[in-house]
Amino acid sequence: MEELKNISIRGRMAYLISSFENVLLHYNCNKEEWRWLLEKLWSYTKIQYIDDWMYELAEYMPNSILRTCGIYA
């Protein structure tokens, strides 16, 4: 955990995405089905202002999706 403190936010995000890709491989998931999400996640490592991606990412969070569908009021 201490080693992560020396890694940038972009580096942590890249590590998280790589770990997610490894989980997909481990469970024999079709990576093509997840490509849209992986591309979106990888785009955040290139964004100029880190704060901006939080607003974009919020659209893909389960609570936002469920609220859009009218499940949460």
Coordinates of N, CA and C in Angstrom, one line a residue:
M1 N 0.8 -1.2 0.0 CA 0.0 0.0 0.0 C 0.9 1.3 0.0
E2 N 2.0 1.2 0.7 CA 2.9 2.4 0.8 C 3.4 2.7 -0.6
E3 N 3.7 1.7 -1.4 CA 4.3 1.9 -2.7 C 3.3 2.6 -3.7
L4 N 2.0 2.4 -3.5 CA 1.0 3.1 -4.3 C 1.0 4.6 -4.1
K5 N 1.4 5.1 -2.9 CA 1.5 6.5 -2.6 C 2.4 7.2 -3.5
N6 N 3.4 6.5 -4.1 CA 4.4 7.1 -4.9 C 4.1 7.1 -6.4
I7 N 2.9 6.5 -6.7 CA 2.5 6.4 -8.1 C 1.4 7.4 -8.4
S8 N 1.5 8.0 -9.5 CA 0.5 9.0 -9.9 C -0.9 8.5 -10.0
I9 N -1.9 9.3 -10.0 CA -3.3 8.9 -10.2 C -3.5 8.2 -11.5
R10 N -2.8 8.7 -12.6 CA -2.9 8.1 -13.9 C -2.3 6.7 -13.8
G11 N -1.2 6.5 -13.1 CA -0.5 5.2 -13.0 C -1.4 4.3 -12.2
R12 N -2.1 4.7 -11.2 CA -3.0 3.9 -10.4 C -4.2 3.5 -11.3
M13 N -4.7 4.4 -12.1 CA -5.8 4.1 -13.0 C -5.3 3.0 -14.0
A14 N -4.2 3.2 -14.6 CA -3.6 2.2 -15.5 C -3.5 0.8 -14.9
Y15 N -3.0 0.8 -13.6 CA -2.9 -0.5 -12.9 C -4.3 -1.1 -12.7
L16 N -5.2 -0.3 -12.3 CA -6.6 -0.8 -12.1 C -7.2 -1.4 -13.4
I17 N -7.0 -0.7 -14.5 CA -7.6 -1.1 -15.8 C -6.9 -2.4 -16.2
S18 N -5.6 -2.5 -16.1 CA -4.8 -3.7 -16.4 C -5.3 -4.9 -15.6
S19 N -5.5 -4.6 -14.3 CA -6.0 -5.7 -13.4 C -7.4 -6.1 -13.8
F20 N -8.3 -5.2 -14.3 CA -9.6 -5.5 -14.7 C -9.5 -6.4 -16.0
E21 N -8.6 -6.0 -16.9 CA -8.4 -6.8 -18.1 C -7.9 -8.3 -17.8
N22 N -7.1 -8.4 -16.8 CA -6.6 -9.7 -16.3 C -7.8 -10.5 -15.7
V23 N -8.7 -9.9 -15.0 CA -9.8 -10.5 -14.5 C -10.7 -11.1 -15.6
L24 N -10.9 -10.3 -16.6 CA -11.7 -10.7 -17.8 C -11.1 -11.9 -18.4
L25 N -9.8 -11.9 -18.6 CA -9.1 -13.1 -19.1 C -9.2 -14.3 -18.2
H26 N -9.1 -14.1 -16.9 CA -9.1 -15.2 -16.0 C -10.5 -15.9 -16.0
Y27 N -11.5 -15.1 -16.1 CA -12.9 -15.7 -16.2 C -13.4 -16.0 -17.6
N28 N -12.4 -16.0 -18.5 CA -12.7 -16.3 -19.9 C -13.9 -15.5 -20.5
C29 N -13.9 -14.2 -20.1 CA -14.9 -13.3 -20.7 C -14.5 -12.8 -22.1
N30 N -15.4 -12.6 -22.9 CA -15.2 -12.1 -24.3 C -14.8 -10.6 -24.1
K31 N -13.5 -10.4 -24.4 CA -13.0 -9.0 -24.2 C -13.7 -8.0 -25.2
E32 N -14.1 -8.5 -26.3 CA -14.8 -7.6 -27.3 C -16.1 -7.1 -26.7
E33 N -16.8 -7.8 -25.9 CA -18.0 -7.4 -25.2 C -17.7 -6.2 -24.2
W34 N -16.5 -6.2 -23.7 CA -16.1 -5.2 -22.8 C -15.3 -4.0 -23.4
R35 N -15.1 -4.1 -24.7 CA -14.2 -3.1 -25.4 C -14.7 -1.7 -25.2
W36 N -16.0 -1.4 -25.2 CA -16.5 -0.1 -25.1 C -16.1 0.5 -23.7
L37 N -16.2 -0.3 -22.7 CA -15.8 0.2 -21.4 C -14.3 0.3 -21.2
L38 N -13.6 -0.6 -21.7 CA -12.1 -0.6 -21.6 C -11.6 0.6 -22.4
E39 N -12.1 0.9 -23.5 CA -11.7 2.1 -24.3 C -12.0 3.4 -23.5
K40 N -13.1 3.4 -22.9 CA -13.5 4.6 -22.1 C -12.6 4.7 -20.9
L41 N -12.3 3.6 -20.2 CA -11.4 3.7 -19.1 C -10.0 4.1 -19.5
W42 N -9.5 3.5 -20.5 CA -8.1 3.9 -21.0 C -8.1 5.4 -21.4
S43 N -9.1 5.9 -21.9 CA -9.1 7.3 -22.3 C -8.9 8.2 -21.1
Y44 N -9.3 7.8 -19.9 CA -9.1 8.6 -18.8 C -7.6 8.8 -18.4
T45 N -6.8 7.9 -18.8 CA -5.3 8.0 -18.5 C -4.7 9.1 -19.4
K46 N -5.4 9.6 -20.4 CA -4.9 10.6 -21.3 C -5.5 12.0 -21.2
I47 N -6.5 12.1 -20.3 CA -7.3 13.3 -20.2 C -6.4 14.4 -19.5
Q48 N -6.6 15.6 -19.9 CA -5.7 16.7 -19.4 C -6.0 17.0 -18.0
Y49 N -7.3 17.2 -17.6 CA -7.7 17.5 -16.3 C -8.4 16.4 -15.6
I50 N -7.7 15.8 -14.6 CA -8.2 14.6 -14.0 C -9.7 14.8 -13.4
D51 N -10.0 16.0 -13.0 CA -11.3 16.3 -12.4 C -12.4 16.0 -13.4
D52 N -12.1 16.3 -14.7 CA -13.1 16.2 -15.7 C -13.6 14.7 -15.9
W53 N -12.7 13.7 -15.7 CA -13.2 12.4 -15.9 C -14.1 11.9 -14.9
M54 N -14.1 12.5 -13.7 CA -15.0 12.1 -12.6 C -16.4 12.3 -13.0
Y55 N -16.7 13.5 -13.7 CA -18.0 13.8 -14.2 C -18.5 12.8 -15.3
E56 N -17.5 12.5 -16.2 CA -17.9 11.6 -17.2 C -18.1 10.2 -16.7
L57 N -17.2 9.8 -15.8 CA -17.3 8.4 -15.2 C -18.6 8.2 -14.4
A58 N -19.1 9.3 -13.8 CA -20.3 9.2 -13.0 C -21.5 8.7 -13.9
E59 N -21.5 9.0 -15.2 CA -22.6 8.5 -16.0 C -22.6 7.0 -16.1
Y60 N -21.5 6.4 -15.9 CA -21.4 4.9 -16.0 C -21.5 4.2 -14.7
M61 N -21.7 4.9 -13.6 CA -21.8 4.3 -12.3 C -23.2 3.7 -12.2
P62 N -23.3 2.5 -11.5 CA -24.6 1.8 -11.4 C -25.7 2.7 -10.9
N63 N -25.5 3.6 -9.9 CA -26.5 4.4 -9.4 C -27.1 5.4 -10.4
S64 N -26.2 5.9 -11.2 CA -26.6 6.9 -12.3 C -27.4 6.1 -13.4
I65 N -27.0 4.9 -13.7 CA -27.8 4.2 -14.7 C -29.1 3.8 -14.2
L66 N -29.2 3.3 -12.9 CA -30.5 3.0 -12.3 C -31.4 4.2 -12.2
R67 N -30.8 5.3 -11.8 CA -31.6 6.5 -11.7 C -32.2 6.9 -13.0
T68 N -31.4 6.8 -14.1 CA -31.8 7.1 -15.4 C -33.0 6.2 -15.8
C69 N -33.0 5.0 -15.4 CA -34.0 4.0 -15.7 C -35.2 4.2 -14.8
G70 N -35.2 5.1 -13.9 CA -36.3 5.4 -13.0 C -36.4 4.5 -11.8
I71 N -35.3 3.7 -11.6 CA -35.4 2.7 -10.5 C -35.2 3.5 -9.1
Y72 N -34.3 4.5 -9.1 CA -34.1 5.3 -7.9 C -34.8 6.7 -8.2
A73 N -35.5 7.1 -7.2 CA -36.1 8.4 -7.4 C -35.3 9.5 -6.7

